[in-house]
Every structure is written in C-alpha cells, then in structure tokens.
Amino acid sequence: SSCIVLCIYRSTSERAFDQNDIVNLRELLPHWRRAAELRNRLVRLSQQADIANCIMNHAPFAIMTVDASGLVLYANHRAKLISQLNDGLRIKDGRIVASSAAGTRKLLTELARNELQQGAMSLPIPFPLERPSGAKPYQLMIMPVEVTTTTDDEVGAMFGIFVYDPSHRLPVDS
C-alpha cells in the first residue's frame, strides 16, 4: 500500500492563503485522489502481471498466445527457447510456424477448428508435431482464449498454445 501526500505551503514572505485558494484546492483534491487511486491500481496490475509472467516462464512447457492467423501475441521463456532450436516449431516474423509447410498447415487448421468451437466447452486434444531432428514429436494443445475487456473494443479470436517437449532437452531457466 502506498500513500500520496500533498503539501501546499507558502513562505512567510508571501501572502497568506485566502478563500479563493481554498476553493481552488477543494476543486483539485478529488482529481488528486482519483490520480492516486489510478496509480495504486496500476501498481497492483503491474505486480499481478509480474507474478503471472514469473509463473508462465517457469512452466515445464512452452506457452504462447496467438491470434487466428498465427500472430504470436505472447511467448513464455520456454517457447522462445524452442523457437531458437528451430526443430519443428518456431516464431518467424512474429508468427508461429512449423519446420515444414505441412506442419504449418496443420497448425493453422487447428487454429481454425478451435476458432469455430470458440465458446464451446471442450477439452483440447493434443496433437503431435514432427521434428526434423528425429526427436520425439512435440505435443501441442490449442485452446480458445475468451478475452473480455472493460471497453467496447473488439478483440479477435485468440488461442493459447501449449507445447510439451517429451525429450525435456530445455532447461526452465537459462
């Protein structure tokens, strides 16, 4: 919790506060209070985001948020490491792609299938994504993410992609 203190003073060589000064201060105080409330709310939201990022970055699997076209909106640390391996899955020009055209088509097909099912309650079905190295395929799950906003801004379809690497080659931290 934090506190914002507003101090107003004049030196003894200046005129004393008069009734107009007090009226002006009373008009300003509600705005100062609102600014302090907004600052406190932003601090809390920032702390929540930091905690969520910490949790996501320590997950034992890759986590990405993408839109319907495969544009990556978020990628945790493990997703970035998997992308750097370029062994079946990567982020290229800001989009999620597979190493093969067939793999990328499969990803986009799964996104489209999940977009059609958006709002329906169903468990995601994992599917394998082959890797050029011959390592065990990644196991991917795609889930629609329902985004609610406090504004009337329209948010397009978004999806969570969870990638499990059965070979466990990647450390959680690096």
PDB file of C-alpha atoms in Angstrom, residues 104-164:
ATOM      1  CA  THR A 104       2.316 -25.094 -40.559  1.00  0.00           C
ATOM      2  CA  ARG A 105      -0.900 -26.026 -42.410  1.00  0.00           C
ATOM      3  CA  LYS A 106      -1.749 -28.409 -39.563  1.00  0.00           C
ATOM      4  CA  LEU A 107      -1.206 -25.629 -37.011  1.00  0.00           C
ATOM      5  CA  LEU A 108      -3.373 -23.161 -38.926  1.00  0.00           C
ATOM      6  CA  THR A 109      -6.044 -25.834 -39.478  1.00  0.00           C
ATOM      7  CA  GLU A 110      -6.132 -26.498 -35.734  1.00  0.00           C
ATOM      8  CA  LEU A 111      -6.426 -22.752 -35.053  1.00  0.00           C
ATOM      9  CA  ALA A 112      -9.337 -22.505 -37.497  1.00  0.00           C
ATOM     10  CA  ARG A 113     -11.015 -25.573 -35.973  1.00  0.00           C
ATOM     11  CA  ASN A 114     -10.665 -24.065 -32.498  1.00  0.00           C
ATOM     12  CA  GLU A 115     -11.973 -20.718 -33.733  1.00  0.00           C
ATOM     13  CA  LEU A 116     -15.164 -22.445 -34.899  1.00  0.00           C
ATOM     14  CA  GLN A 117     -15.511 -24.088 -31.486  1.00  0.00           C
ATOM     15  CA  GLN A 118     -14.894 -20.882 -29.562  1.00  0.00           C
ATOM     16  CA  GLY A 119     -17.295 -20.628 -26.645  1.00  0.00           C
ATOM     17  CA  ALA A 120     -17.935 -24.373 -26.612  1.00  0.00           C
ATOM     18  CA  MET A 121     -16.673 -26.155 -23.537  1.00  0.00           C
ATOM     19  CA  SER A 122     -14.449 -28.992 -24.690  1.00  0.00           C
ATOM     20  CA  LEU A 123     -11.094 -30.306 -23.631  1.00  0.00           C
ATOM     21  CA  PRO A 124      -8.271 -29.689 -26.095  1.00  0.00           C
ATOM     22  CA  ILE A 125      -6.962 -32.764 -27.859  1.00  0.00           C
ATOM     23  CA  PRO A 126      -3.164 -32.922 -28.025  1.00  0.00           C
ATOM     24  CA  PHE A 127      -1.659 -33.493 -31.442  1.00  0.00           C
ATOM     25  CA  PRO A 128       1.930 -34.297 -32.419  1.00  0.00           C
ATOM     26  CA  LEU A 129       4.161 -32.006 -34.428  1.00  0.00           C
ATOM     27  CA  GLU A 130       7.039 -33.804 -36.127  1.00  0.00           C
ATOM     28  CA  ARG A 131      10.602 -32.550 -35.711  1.00  0.00           C
ATOM     29  CA  PRO A 132      13.285 -32.615 -38.425  1.00  0.00           C
ATOM     30  CA  SER A 133      15.888 -33.809 -35.900  1.00  0.00           C
ATOM     31  CA  GLY A 134      14.002 -37.064 -35.450  1.00  0.00           C
ATOM     32  CA  ALA A 135      13.449 -36.315 -31.742  1.00  0.00           C
ATOM     33  CA  LYS A 136      10.097 -37.280 -30.280  1.00  0.00           C
ATOM     34  CA  PRO A 137       7.377 -35.010 -31.724  1.00  0.00           C
ATOM     35  CA  TYR A 138       6.226 -32.017 -29.729  1.00  0.00           C
ATOM     36  CA  GLN A 139       2.778 -32.462 -28.257  1.00  0.00           C
ATOM     37  CA  LEU A 140       0.618 -29.378 -28.861  1.00  0.00           C
ATOM     38  CA  MET A 141      -2.704 -28.367 -27.377  1.00  0.00           C
ATOM     39  CA  ILE A 142      -4.633 -25.387 -28.672  1.00  0.00           C
ATOM     40  CA  MET A 143      -7.348 -23.766 -26.584  1.00  0.00           C
ATOM     41  CA  PRO A 144      -9.541 -20.798 -27.459  1.00  0.00           C
ATOM     42  CA  VAL A 145      -8.988 -17.918 -25.048  1.00  0.00           C
ATOM     43  CA  GLU A 146     -12.005 -15.805 -24.249  1.00  0.00           C
ATOM     44  CA  VAL A 147     -10.904 -12.217 -23.795  1.00  0.00           C
ATOM     45  CA  THR A 148     -13.105  -9.754 -22.001  1.00  0.00           C
ATOM     46  CA  THR A 149     -12.328  -6.065 -21.972  1.00  0.00           C
ATOM     47  CA  THR A 150     -13.717  -3.214 -19.939  1.00  0.00           C
ATOM     48  CA  THR A 151     -14.137  -1.212 -23.134  1.00  0.00           C
ATOM     49  CA  ASP A 152     -16.187  -1.855 -26.219  1.00  0.00           C
ATOM     50  CA  ASP A 153     -13.020  -2.579 -28.229  1.00  0.00           C
ATOM     51  CA  GLU A 154     -13.493  -5.678 -30.333  1.00  0.00           C
ATOM     52  CA  VAL A 155     -10.934  -8.374 -29.682  1.00  0.00           C
ATOM     53  CA  GLY A 156     -10.411 -11.009 -32.357  1.00  0.00           C
ATOM     54  CA  ALA A 157     -10.087 -14.712 -31.716  1.00  0.00           C
ATOM     55  CA  MET A 158      -7.149 -15.653 -29.525  1.00  0.00           C
ATOM     56  CA  PHE A 159      -5.723 -19.016 -28.599  1.00  0.00           C
ATOM     57  CA  GLY A 160      -3.418 -20.491 -26.020  1.00  0.00           C
ATOM     58  CA  ILE A 161      -0.920 -22.940 -27.475  1.00  0.00           C
ATOM     59  CA  PHE A 162       0.767 -25.292 -25.029  1.00  0.00           C
ATOM     60  CA  VAL A 163       3.791 -27.198 -26.306  1.00  0.00           C
ATOM     61  CA  TYR A 164       5.231 -30.140 -24.424  1.00  0.00           C
TER      62      TYR A 164
END
